[in-house]
mmCIF file of C-alpha atoms in Angstrom:
data_model
loop_
_atom_site.group_PDB
_atom_site.id
_atom_site.type_symbol
_atom_site.label_atom_id
_atom_site.label_comp_id
_atom_site.label_asym_id
_atom_site.label_seq_id
_atom_site.Cartn_x
_atom_site.Cartn_y
_atom_site.Cartn_z
ATOM 1 C CA MET A 19 -12.170 17.564 -17.575
ATOM 2 C CA GLU A 20 -14.883 15.606 -19.398
ATOM 3 C CA LEU A 21 -16.675 13.153 -17.136
ATOM 4 C CA TRP A 22 -17.685 9.846 -18.620
ATOM 5 C CA SER A 23 -21.215 8.670 -17.868
ATOM 6 C CA ARG A 24 -21.645 5.758 -15.503
ATOM 7 C CA ARG A 25 -24.470 3.359 -14.949
ATOM 8 C CA LYS A 26 -25.747 3.088 -11.400
ATOM 9 C CA PHE A 27 -24.772 0.201 -9.195
ATOM 10 C CA PHE A 28 -27.592 -1.592 -7.348
ATOM 11 C CA LEU A 29 -27.792 -4.514 -4.930
ATOM 12 C CA THR A 30 -31.030 -6.366 -4.422
ATOM 13 C CA SER A 31 -32.114 -5.870 -0.828
ATOM 14 C CA LEU A 32 -34.250 -9.025 -0.682
ATOM 15 C CA ALA A 33 -31.442 -11.382 -1.692
ATOM 16 C CA GLY A 34 -29.006 -9.460 0.452
ATOM 17 C CA SER A 35 -31.084 -9.724 3.599
ATOM 18 C CA THR A 36 -31.622 -13.443 3.057
ATOM 19 C CA ILE A 37 -27.908 -14.206 2.745
ATOM 20 C CA ALA A 38 -27.077 -11.872 5.615
ATOM 21 C CA SER A 39 -29.440 -13.799 7.869
ATOM 22 C CA ALA A 40 -27.740 -17.041 6.896
ATOM 23 C CA SER A 41 -24.335 -15.588 7.714
ATOM 24 C CA LYS A 42 -25.493 -14.757 11.232
ATOM 25 C CA LEU A 43 -26.483 -18.360 11.744
ATOM 26 C CA PHE A 44 -23.475 -20.065 10.191
ATOM 27 C CA GLY A 45 -20.658 -17.592 9.791
ATOM 28 C CA ARG A 46 -18.210 -15.257 11.398
ATOM 29 C CA THR A 47 -18.175 -11.476 11.064
ATOM 30 C CA PHE A 48 -15.411 -9.424 9.471
ATOM 31 C CA PRO A 49 -14.576 -5.826 10.416
ATOM 32 C CA ASP A 50 -16.650 -4.492 7.503
ATOM 33 C CA GLY A 51 -19.725 -6.369 8.738
ATOM 34 C CA SER A 52 -19.582 -9.158 6.173
ATOM 35 C CA GLY A 53 -19.625 -12.833 7.046
ATOM 36 C CA TRP A 54 -17.611 -15.874 6.028
ATOM 37 C CA SER A 55 -19.875 -18.857 6.475
ATOM 38 C CA ALA A 56 -18.903 -22.311 7.643
ATOM 39 C CA ALA A 57 -20.121 -23.663 4.326
ATOM 40 C CA GLY A 58 -17.866 -21.282 2.410
ATOM 41 C CA SER A 59 -20.681 -19.100 1.030
ATOM 42 C CA LEU A 60 -20.237 -15.338 1.069
ATOM 43 C CA ALA A 61 -22.484 -12.787 2.700
ATOM 44 C CA PRO A 62 -23.460 -9.662 0.717
ATOM 45 C CA THR A 63 -21.464 -6.472 0.824
ATOM 46 C CA ALA A 64 -22.062 -4.508 4.010
ATOM 47 C CA GLN A 65 -23.438 -1.005 3.606
ATOM 48 C CA GLY A 66 -20.939 1.688 4.573
ATOM 49 C CA LYS A 67 -20.727 5.460 4.760
ATOM 50 C CA ARG A 68 -19.958 8.036 2.113
ATOM 51 C CA PRO A 69 -17.776 10.003 1.766
ATOM 52 C CA LEU A 70 -15.009 7.627 2.851
ATOM 53 C CA ILE A 71 -11.221 7.604 2.578
ATOM 54 C CA ILE A 72 -8.879 4.819 3.728
ATOM 55 C CA SER A 73 -5.165 4.093 3.591
ATOM 56 C CA SER A 74 -2.476 1.926 5.136
ATOM 57 C CA ALA A 75 -1.827 2.712 8.803
ATOM 58 C CA ASN A 76 0.967 5.194 8.068
ATOM 59 C CA GLY A 77 -1.605 7.533 6.514
ATOM 60 C CA LEU A 78 -3.624 7.925 9.731
ATOM 61 C CA HIS A 79 -2.510 11.520 10.312
ATOM 62 C CA ALA A 80 -3.009 12.487 6.653
ATOM 63 C CA LEU A 81 -6.559 11.326 5.851
ATOM 64 C CA GLY A 82 -8.109 14.491 7.275
ATOM 65 C CA ALA A 83 -6.679 16.510 4.387
ATOM 66 C CA GLY A 84 -8.396 14.212 1.921
ATOM 67 C CA MET A 85 -11.666 14.192 3.824
ATOM 68 C CA ASP A 86 -11.744 18.008 3.834
ATOM 69 C CA ILE A 87 -11.673 17.938 0.044
ATOM 70 C CA LEU A 88 -14.407 15.287 -0.130
ATOM 71 C CA MET A 89 -16.662 17.193 2.297
ATOM 72 C CA LYS A 90 -16.368 20.306 0.117
ATOM 73 C CA GLY A 91 -17.441 18.343 -2.951
ATOM 74 C CA GLY A 92 -13.937 18.069 -4.373
ATOM 75 C CA ASP A 93 -12.672 15.389 -6.700
ATOM 76 C CA THR A 94 -11.784 12.008 -5.215
ATOM 77 C CA LEU A 95 -8.389 11.905 -6.923
ATOM 78 C CA GLU A 96 -7.507 15.330 -5.531
ATOM 79 C CA ALA A 97 -8.464 13.974 -2.100
ATOM 80 C CA VAL A 98 -6.275 10.859 -2.136
ATOM 81 C CA VAL A 99 -3.269 12.654 -3.633
ATOM 82 C CA ALA A 100 -3.574 15.435 -1.033
ATOM 83 C CA ALA A 101 -3.505 12.811 1.718
ATOM 84 C CA VAL A 102 -0.489 10.842 0.503
ATOM 85 C CA THR A 103 1.453 14.005 -0.321
ATOM 86 C CA ILE A 104 1.597 14.678 3.425
ATOM 87 C CA VAL A 105 3.269 11.284 3.917
ATOM 88 C CA GLU A 106 5.602 11.787 0.944
ATOM 89 C CA ASP A 107 6.729 15.081 2.511
ATOM 90 C CA ASP A 108 7.367 13.513 5.919
ATOM 91 C CA PRO A 109 11.082 12.739 6.459
ATOM 92 C CA ASN A 110 10.166 10.510 9.405
ATOM 93 C CA ASP A 111 8.330 8.032 7.166
ATOM 94 C CA ASP A 112 11.179 6.156 5.517
ATOM 95 C CA SER A 113 8.984 4.030 3.248
ATOM 96 C CA VAL A 114 7.564 6.840 1.100
ATOM 97 C CA GLY A 115 8.866 9.970 -0.623
ATOM 98 C CA TYR A 116 11.433 12.188 1.105
ATOM 99 C CA GLY A 117 13.539 10.128 3.477
ATOM 100 C CA GLY A 118 12.615 6.813 1.901
ATOM 101 C CA LEU A 119 15.174 4.061 2.391
ATOM 102 C CA PRO A 120 17.375 3.833 -0.712
ATOM 103 C CA ASN A 121 18.466 1.149 -3.138
ATOM 104 C CA GLU A 122 21.705 -0.757 -2.672
ATOM 105 C CA GLU A 123 23.692 2.152 -4.138
ATOM 106 C CA GLY A 124 22.258 4.679 -1.700
ATOM 107 C CA GLU A 125 19.850 6.280 -4.210
ATOM 108 C CA VAL A 126 16.191 6.801 -3.303
ATOM 109 C CA GLU A 127 13.947 5.544 -6.114
ATOM 110 C CA LEU A 128 10.202 6.212 -5.953
ATOM 111 C CA ASP A 129 7.174 4.610 -7.639
ATOM 112 C CA ALA A 130 3.533 5.720 -7.761
ATOM 113 C CA SER A 131 0.262 5.310 -9.633
ATOM 114 C CA VAL A 132 -3.175 6.934 -9.719
ATOM 115 C CA MET A 133 -6.570 5.913 -11.106
ATOM 116 C CA HIS A 134 -9.524 8.267 -11.576
ATOM 117 C CA GLY A 135 -12.798 6.359 -11.560
ATOM 118 C CA PRO A 136 -15.134 8.916 -13.172
ATOM 119 C CA THR A 137 -12.983 9.268 -16.291
ATOM 120 C CA HIS A 138 -11.517 5.735 -16.332
ATOM 121 C CA ARG A 139 -8.014 7.182 -16.617
ATOM 122 C CA ALA A 140 -4.706 6.260 -14.999
ATOM 123 C CA GLY A 141 -1.134 7.490 -14.633
ATOM 124 C CA SER A 142 2.013 5.891 -13.289
ATOM 125 C CA VAL A 143 5.722 6.511 -12.714
ATOM 126 C CA ALA A 144 8.491 4.151 -11.617
ATOM 127 C CA SER A 145 12.172 4.259 -10.591
ATOM 128 C CA VAL A 146 12.038 8.033 -10.223
ATOM 129 C CA ARG A 147 14.985 9.769 -8.562
ATOM 130 C CA ARG A 148 15.173 13.285 -7.078
ATOM 131 C CA ILE A 149 11.430 14.024 -7.373
ATOM 132 C CA LYS A 150 9.598 13.902 -4.049
ATOM 133 C CA ASN A 151 5.861 13.906 -4.794
ATOM 134 C CA VAL A 152 5.545 11.058 -7.259
ATOM 135 C CA SER A 153 1.817 10.577 -6.629
ATOM 136 C CA ARG A 154 1.288 14.073 -8.013
ATOM 137 C CA LEU A 155 3.698 13.255 -10.831
ATOM 138 C CA ALA A 156 1.668 10.150 -11.733
ATOM 139 C CA LYS A 157 -1.445 12.365 -11.766
ATOM 140 C CA THR A 158 0.360 14.773 -14.089
ATOM 141 C CA VAL A 159 1.210 11.908 -16.455
ATOM 142 C CA MET A 160 -2.499 11.048 -16.501
ATOM 143 C CA GLU A 161 -3.604 14.635 -17.126
ATOM 144 C CA LYS A 162 -0.907 15.970 -19.462
ATOM 145 C CA THR A 163 -0.073 12.987 -21.701
ATOM 146 C CA ASN A 164 -1.728 10.131 -23.539
ATOM 147 C CA HIS A 165 0.622 7.691 -21.765
ATOM 148 C CA VAL A 166 -0.074 5.633 -18.673
ATOM 149 C CA MET A 167 3.470 4.933 -17.398
ATOM 150 C CA ILE A 168 6.769 6.823 -17.591
ATOM 151 C CA VAL A 169 9.853 5.415 -15.870
ATOM 152 C CA GLY A 170 13.407 6.187 -14.820
ATOM 153 C CA ASP A 171 15.228 9.255 -16.032
ATOM 154 C CA GLY A 172 12.491 9.922 -18.573
ATOM 155 C CA ALA A 173 10.043 10.383 -15.696
ATOM 156 C CA ARG A 174 12.483 12.694 -13.909
ATOM 157 C CA ARG A 175 12.951 14.859 -17.015
ATOM 158 C CA PHE A 176 9.193 14.969 -17.570
ATOM 159 C CA ALA A 177 8.750 16.090 -13.961
ATOM 160 C CA VAL A 178 11.294 18.893 -14.318
ATOM 161 C CA ALA A 179 9.628 20.058 -17.536
ATOM 162 C CA GLU A 180 6.317 20.192 -15.664
ATOM 163 C CA GLY A 181 7.768 22.331 -12.885
ATOM 164 C CA PHE A 182 8.574 19.732 -10.232
ATOM 165 C CA GLU A 183 11.582 20.586 -8.067
ATOM 166 C CA GLU A 184 14.577 18.271 -8.016
ATOM 167 C CA MET A 185 16.035 17.527 -4.591
ATOM 168 C CA ASN A 186 18.160 15.077 -2.661
ATOM 169 C CA LEU A 187 15.662 12.614 -1.178
ATOM 170 C CA LEU A 188 18.129 10.906 1.158
ATOM 171 C CA THR A 189 17.824 12.220 4.721
ATOM 172 C CA GLU A 190 20.599 11.841 7.263
ATOM 173 C CA HIS A 191 18.477 9.245 9.084
ATOM 174 C CA SER A 192 18.080 7.113 5.957
ATOM 175 C CA ARG A 193 21.704 7.625 4.936
ATOM 176 C CA LYS A 194 22.964 6.257 8.248
ATOM 177 C CA ILE A 195 20.721 3.198 8.025
ATOM 178 C CA TRP A 196 21.972 2.605 4.494
ATOM 179 C CA LEU A 197 25.578 2.909 5.697
ATOM 180 C CA ALA A 198 24.853 0.389 8.433
ATOM 181 C CA TRP A 199 23.266 -2.001 5.928
ATOM 182 C CA LYS A 200 26.193 -1.535 3.540
ATOM 183 C CA ALA A 201 28.647 -2.427 6.281
ATOM 184 C CA SER A 202 26.545 -5.387 7.372
ATOM 185 C CA SER A 203 27.104 -7.146 4.045
ATOM 186 C CA SER A 204 30.809 -7.444 4.820
ATOM 187 C CA PHE A 205 30.230 -8.279 8.476
ATOM 188 C CA ASN A 206 27.962 -11.121 7.444
ATOM 189 C CA TRP A 207 30.981 -12.841 5.910
ATOM 190 C CA ARG A 208 32.903 -12.539 9.155
ATOM 191 C CA PRO A 209 31.560 -12.276 12.731
ATOM 192 C CA GLY A 210 27.921 -11.631 11.746
ATOM 193 C CA ILE A 211 25.469 -8.876 12.695
ATOM 194 C CA ASP A 212 24.928 -10.334 16.170
ATOM 195 C CA SER A 213 28.613 -10.126 17.016
ATOM 196 C CA PRO A 214 30.177 -7.584 19.413
ATOM 197 C CA GLU A 215 32.196 -6.169 16.492
ATOM 198 C CA TRP A 216 29.052 -5.401 14.519
ATOM 199 C CA LYS A 217 27.252 -3.950 17.552
ATOM 200 C CA GLU A 218 30.200 -1.638 18.159
ATOM 201 C CA HIS A 219 30.205 -0.528 14.522
ATOM 202 C CA LEU A 220 26.460 0.189 14.608
ATOM 203 C CA SER A 221 26.781 2.122 17.855
ATOM 204 C CA ALA A 222 29.431 4.336 16.281
ATOM 205 C CA ILE A 223 27.207 5.143 13.305
ATOM 206 C CA PHE A 224 24.294 6.195 15.530
ATOM 207 C CA ASP A 225 26.338 7.766 18.351
ATOM 208 C CA GLY A 226 25.093 5.187 20.829
ATOM 209 C CA ASP A 227 21.387 6.047 20.392
ATOM 210 C CA ALA A 228 19.747 2.778 21.517
ATOM 211 C CA GLU A 229 16.402 3.455 19.827
ATOM 212 C CA LYS A 230 17.974 4.259 16.459
ATOM 213 C CA ILE A 231 20.300 1.263 16.739
ATOM 214 C CA ALA A 232 17.386 -1.101 17.423
ATOM 215 C CA TYR A 233 15.421 0.342 14.497
ATOM 216 C CA ALA A 234 18.387 -0.003 12.139
ATOM 217 C CA GLU A 235 18.997 -3.603 13.226
ATOM 218 C CA ASN A 236 15.373 -4.467 12.470
ATOM 219 C CA VAL A 237 15.351 -2.790 9.055
ATOM 220 C CA ILE A 238 18.641 -4.421 8.078
ATOM 221 C CA ALA A 239 17.431 -7.870 9.144
ATOM 222 C CA HIS A 240 13.965 -7.355 7.595
ATOM 223 C CA PRO A 241 14.151 -4.909 4.649
ATOM 224 C CA LYS A 242 11.128 -2.622 4.605
ATOM 225 C CA THR A 243 8.505 -2.831 1.904
ATOM 226 C CA GLY A 244 6.221 -0.137 3.332
ATOM 227 C CA THR A 245 4.027 1.923 1.049
ATOM 228 C CA ILE A 246 0.885 4.046 1.281
ATOM 229 C CA PRO A 247 -2.138 3.130 -0.821
ATOM 230 C CA CYS A 248 -5.090 5.504 -0.440
ATOM 231 C CA MET A 249 -8.578 5.243 -1.899
ATOM 232 C CA ALA A 250 -11.736 7.342 -1.583
ATOM 233 C CA VAL A 251 -15.405 7.377 -2.545
ATOM 234 C CA ASP A 252 -17.420 10.596 -2.422
ATOM 235 C CA ALA A 253 -21.059 11.301 -1.608
ATOM 236 C CA LYS A 254 -22.051 10.632 -5.244
ATOM 237 C CA GLY A 255 -20.257 7.270 -5.352
ATOM 238 C CA ASP A 256 -17.312 8.337 -7.526
ATOM 239 C CA ILE A 257 -14.039 6.603 -6.677
ATOM 240 C CA SER A 258 -10.291 7.238 -7.078
ATOM 241 C CA ALA A 259 -7.086 5.769 -5.665
ATOM 242 C CA THR A 260 -3.335 6.231 -5.518
ATOM 243 C CA THR A 261 -0.388 4.171 -4.289
ATOM 244 C CA THR A 262 3.056 5.646 -3.617
ATOM 245 C CA THR A 263 6.274 4.127 -2.269
ATOM 246 C CA SER A 264 10.050 4.225 -2.039
ATOM 247 C CA GLY A 265 9.992 0.485 -2.642
ATOM 248 C CA LEU A 266 11.962 -2.342 -1.125
ATOM 249 C CA SER A 267 14.917 -1.210 0.975
ATOM 250 C CA TRP A 268 18.341 -2.009 -0.539
ATOM 251 C CA LYS A 269 16.764 -3.147 -3.817
ATOM 252 C CA ILE A 270 18.746 -3.590 -7.015
ATOM 253 C CA PRO A 271 18.618 -0.220 -8.829
ATOM 254 C CA GLY A 272 15.687 -0.181 -11.198
ATOM 255 C CA ARG A 273 13.643 -2.758 -9.281
ATOM 256 C CA VAL A 274 9.936 -1.953 -9.473
ATOM 257 C CA GLY A 275 7.290 -3.437 -7.204
ATOM 258 C CA ASP A 276 3.509 -3.445 -7.487
ATOM 259 C CA SER A 277 2.820 0.181 -6.467
ATOM 260 C CA PRO A 278 3.021 1.683 -9.988
ATOM 261 C CA ILE A 279 1.421 -1.323 -11.685
ATOM 262 C CA ILE A 280 -2.170 -0.593 -12.660
ATOM 263 C CA GLY A 281 -4.255 -3.634 -11.714
ATOM 264 C CA ALA A 282 -1.815 -4.769 -9.032
ATOM 265 C CA GLY A 283 -0.850 -2.109 -6.484
ATOM 266 C CA CYS A 284 -3.684 0.202 -7.537
ATOM 267 C CA CYS A 285 -6.992 -0.566 -9.243
ATOM 268 C CA VAL A 286 -10.284 1.356 -9.569
ATOM 269 C CA ASP A 287 -13.569 0.577 -11.268
ATOM 270 C CA ASN A 288 -16.052 3.387 -10.729
ATOM 271 C CA GLU A 289 -18.983 0.977 -10.879
ATOM 272 C CA VAL A 290 -17.526 -1.319 -8.207
ATOM 273 C CA GLY A 291 -14.752 -0.040 -5.935
ATOM 274 C CA ALA A 292 -11.000 0.341 -5.449
ATOM 275 C CA ALA A 293 -8.136 -1.756 -4.118
ATOM 276 C CA GLY A 294 -4.489 -1.339 -3.179
ATOM 277 C CA SER A 295 -1.661 -3.173 -1.464
ATOM 278 C CA THR A 296 1.478 -2.933 0.649
ATOM 279 C CA GLY A 297 4.174 -5.507 1.332
ATOM 280 C CA LYS A 298 6.167 -7.648 -1.066
ATOM 281 C CA GLY A 299 5.068 -6.279 -4.410
ATOM 282 C CA GLU A 300 6.368 -9.192 -6.449
ATOM 283 C CA GLU A 301 3.791 -11.493 -4.862
ATOM 284 C CA ASN A 302 0.960 -9.083 -5.657
ATOM 285 C CA ILE A 303 2.078 -8.574 -9.255
ATOM 286 C CA LYS A 304 1.920 -12.334 -9.886
ATOM 287 C CA ILE A 305 -1.814 -12.449 -9.090
ATOM 288 C CA SER A 306 -2.808 -8.953 -10.341
ATOM 289 C CA GLY A 307 -4.155 -8.414 -6.835
ATOM 290 C CA GLY A 308 -5.925 -5.078 -7.305
ATOM 291 C CA HIS A 309 -7.812 -6.338 -10.349
ATOM 292 C CA THR A 310 -8.605 -9.624 -8.624
ATOM 293 C CA ILE A 311 -10.175 -7.789 -5.683
ATOM 294 C CA ILE A 312 -12.271 -5.569 -7.960
ATOM 295 C CA GLU A 313 -13.581 -8.567 -9.861
ATOM 296 C CA MET A 314 -14.445 -10.388 -6.639
ATOM 297 C CA MET A 315 -16.403 -7.340 -5.439
ATOM 298 C CA ARG A 316 -18.147 -7.179 -8.809
ATOM 299 C CA GLN A 317 -19.409 -10.695 -8.086
ATOM 300 C CA GLY A 318 -20.919 -9.481 -4.800
ATOM 301 C CA LYS A 319 -18.156 -10.163 -2.299
ATOM 302 C CA SER A 320 -17.475 -7.597 0.399
ATOM 303 C CA PRO A 321 -14.153 -5.726 0.430
ATOM 304 C CA THR A 322 -12.800 -8.046 3.124
ATOM 305 C CA GLU A 323 -13.952 -11.207 1.369
ATOM 306 C CA ALA A 324 -12.450 -9.987 -1.909
ATOM 307 C CA CYS A 325 -9.116 -9.331 -0.184
ATOM 308 C CA VAL A 326 -9.228 -12.802 1.387
ATOM 309 C CA GLU A 327 -9.657 -14.318 -2.074
ATOM 310 C CA ALA A 328 -6.664 -12.378 -3.423
ATOM 311 C CA MET A 329 -4.515 -13.363 -0.448
ATOM 312 C CA GLY A 330 -5.555 -16.970 -0.938
ATOM 313 C CA ARG A 331 -4.168 -16.912 -4.452
ATOM 314 C CA VAL A 332 -0.818 -15.723 -3.108
ATOM 315 C CA ALA A 333 -0.842 -18.457 -0.455
ATOM 316 C CA ARG A 334 -1.717 -21.130 -3.016
ATOM 317 C CA ASN A 335 1.313 -20.113 -5.085
ATOM 318 C CA TYR A 336 3.292 -21.527 -2.152
ATOM 319 C CA LYS A 337 0.914 -24.436 -1.502
ATOM 320 C CA ASN A 338 -0.015 -22.698 1.777
ATOM 321 C CA ASP A 339 3.459 -23.474 3.108
ATOM 322 C CA LYS A 340 3.677 -21.138 6.102
ATOM 323 C CA LYS A 341 7.426 -21.444 6.309
ATOM 324 C CA LYS A 342 7.824 -20.060 2.803
ATOM 325 C CA LEU A 343 5.015 -17.531 3.243
ATOM 326 C CA GLY A 344 6.700 -16.435 6.461
ATOM 327 C CA MET A 345 9.541 -14.952 4.424
ATOM 328 C CA PHE A 346 7.411 -11.909 3.546
ATOM 329 C CA HIS A 347 4.395 -9.806 4.535
ATOM 330 C CA LEU A 348 1.515 -8.633 2.375
ATOM 331 C CA TYR A 349 -1.612 -6.528 2.877
ATOM 332 C CA PHE A 350 -4.633 -5.860 0.682
ATOM 333 C CA TYR A 351 -7.029 -2.919 1.173
ATOM 334 C CA ALA A 352 -10.361 -2.249 -0.523
ATOM 335 C CA ILE A 353 -13.472 -0.077 -0.570
ATOM 336 C CA ASN A 354 -16.659 -0.507 -2.536
ATOM 337 C CA LYS A 355 -19.030 1.987 -4.121
ATOM 338 C CA ASP A 356 -21.307 1.973 -1.077
ATOM 339 C CA GLY A 357 -18.542 3.014 1.303
ATOM 340 C CA ALA A 358 -17.882 -0.396 2.856
ATOM 341 C CA HIS A 359 -14.192 -1.087 3.460
ATOM 342 C CA GLY A 360 -11.863 -3.845 4.571
ATOM 343 C CA ALA A 361 -8.259 -4.990 4.697
ATOM 344 C CA VAL A 362 -6.545 -8.358 4.992
ATOM 345 C CA SER A 363 -3.008 -9.046 6.239
ATOM 346 C CA LEU A 364 -1.168 -12.247 5.432
ATOM 347 C CA TRP A 365 -0.107 -12.455 9.089
ATOM 348 C CA ARG A 366 -1.805 -11.283 12.278
ATOM 349 C CA ASN A 367 1.003 -8.942 13.364
ATOM 350 C CA GLY A 368 1.798 -5.788 11.453
ATOM 351 C CA TYR A 369 5.247 -4.496 10.577
ATOM 352 C CA GLU A 370 5.831 -3.951 14.300
ATOM 353 C CA ALA A 371 6.307 -7.170 16.282
ATOM 354 C CA ASN A 372 3.329 -8.300 18.390
ATOM 355 C CA LYS A 373 1.179 -5.440 17.120
ATOM 356 C CA GLN A 374 -2.153 -6.168 15.416
ATOM 357 C CA ALA A 375 -2.057 -5.284 11.724
ATOM 358 C CA ALA A 376 -4.288 -2.261 11.076
ATOM 359 C CA TYR A 377 -5.291 0.272 8.442
ATOM 360 C CA ALA A 378 -6.520 3.877 8.586
ATOM 361 C CA VAL A 379 -10.162 4.887 7.989
ATOM 362 C CA HIS A 380 -11.876 8.280 7.876
ATOM 363 C CA ASP A 381 -15.660 8.351 7.394
ATOM 364 C CA GLY A 382 -16.674 10.902 10.008
ATOM 365 C CA PRO A 383 -15.253 13.453 12.405
ATOM 366 C CA GLU A 384 -11.726 11.997 12.522
ATOM 367 C CA SER A 385 -9.528 9.202 11.227
ATOM 368 C CA ARG A 386 -9.066 5.992 13.186
ATOM 369 C CA LEU A 387 -7.270 2.674 12.941
ATOM 370 C CA ALA A 388 -9.266 -0.444 12.099
ATOM 371 C CA PRO A 389 -7.935 -4.002 12.462
ATOM 372 C CA CYS A 390 -6.951 -5.971 9.396
ATOM 373 C CA THR A 391 -8.394 -9.457 9.077
ATOM 374 C CA PRO A 392 -5.522 -11.990 9.267
ATOM 375 C CA TYR A 393 -5.707 -14.341 6.299
ATOM 376 C CA PHE A 394 -5.205 -17.587 8.176
ATOM 377 C CA ASP A 395 -7.910 -16.675 10.693
ATOM 378 C CA ALA A 396 -10.297 -15.922 7.829
ATOM 379 C CA ILE A 397 -9.893 -19.399 6.340
ATOM 380 C CA GLY A 398 -10.094 -21.126 9.704
ATOM 381 C CA GLY A 399 -6.385 -21.864 10.034
ATOM 382 C CA ASP A 400 -4.002 -20.910 12.802
ATOM 383 C CA GLN A 401 -0.843 -18.852 12.627
#
């Protein structure tokens, strides 16, 4: 593959140290080491470590596969796709790939995108059925065609032609949750999902398993929007990213979120950094969140500060009305060329109640979870 030349990316150390000193006097510190000053000025990008690979929290166990590739001098896109493929293959992760929660008709539909920084290329697929590893399929679109996005049955047929195996993506676990959701729509018109009748129905579906019943109740009440974005920078400073998802649970067939949208759910500029997102994709699409974050980092903002700016644009679409914003969750994740990283969550808690929102990082011997910066804390508000 022909590699495009890139100009080197420099930060002036004198200006950086001056602003950094000011941030210590007047500002707060984010997880990536950057500061948000009381006066609203932004500290310079913190220096990080390379190679680096990050993802949403559900990729914690998978980042090692990507780091192995980076440590051996492998390509950054190979690294991120290798990591998310592990999650796509996992039937216990019902937000990605095999076992993903289905649309309202009980069909699993997957979306994914990739961007390769060194060659400035991208590939994307959306509303794909019966093909498990859609991140690899998006990479194949990038490598084998002059297209960027292929969708629906056309993407499935392309996958089969390229040797991808067709399979039923609906696991028994996901099928039962879908059945419970399907039944809940009729119960909502009668006694309601908190009624004894509904509880009895749910218990029958899951053979009285209390843990599975509680999980199903939560997913039915709060449809999942989980995804896995993954981005990496190697020792040379080359960057790639991918985002893959089964999308919003119980969605209208054909609904597409931000994950396959280049510039929203996935964005890479090899001179600057990479960004991705999880949560309600519609809100990210409206602000082109990935592109927004890249452009903020190009101006000198740290990954965390850039994510705060993107989240602020979402919040301003609702005039910062927390009641309306409370109807959904959203996360932004970013790395820069130097290996600094950060993530911002709209709300303090993650997808699990009373649990600090976090993301996965691997820049050394093993992967770890790092806390996301809650948006309202970052701007000095409360939650």
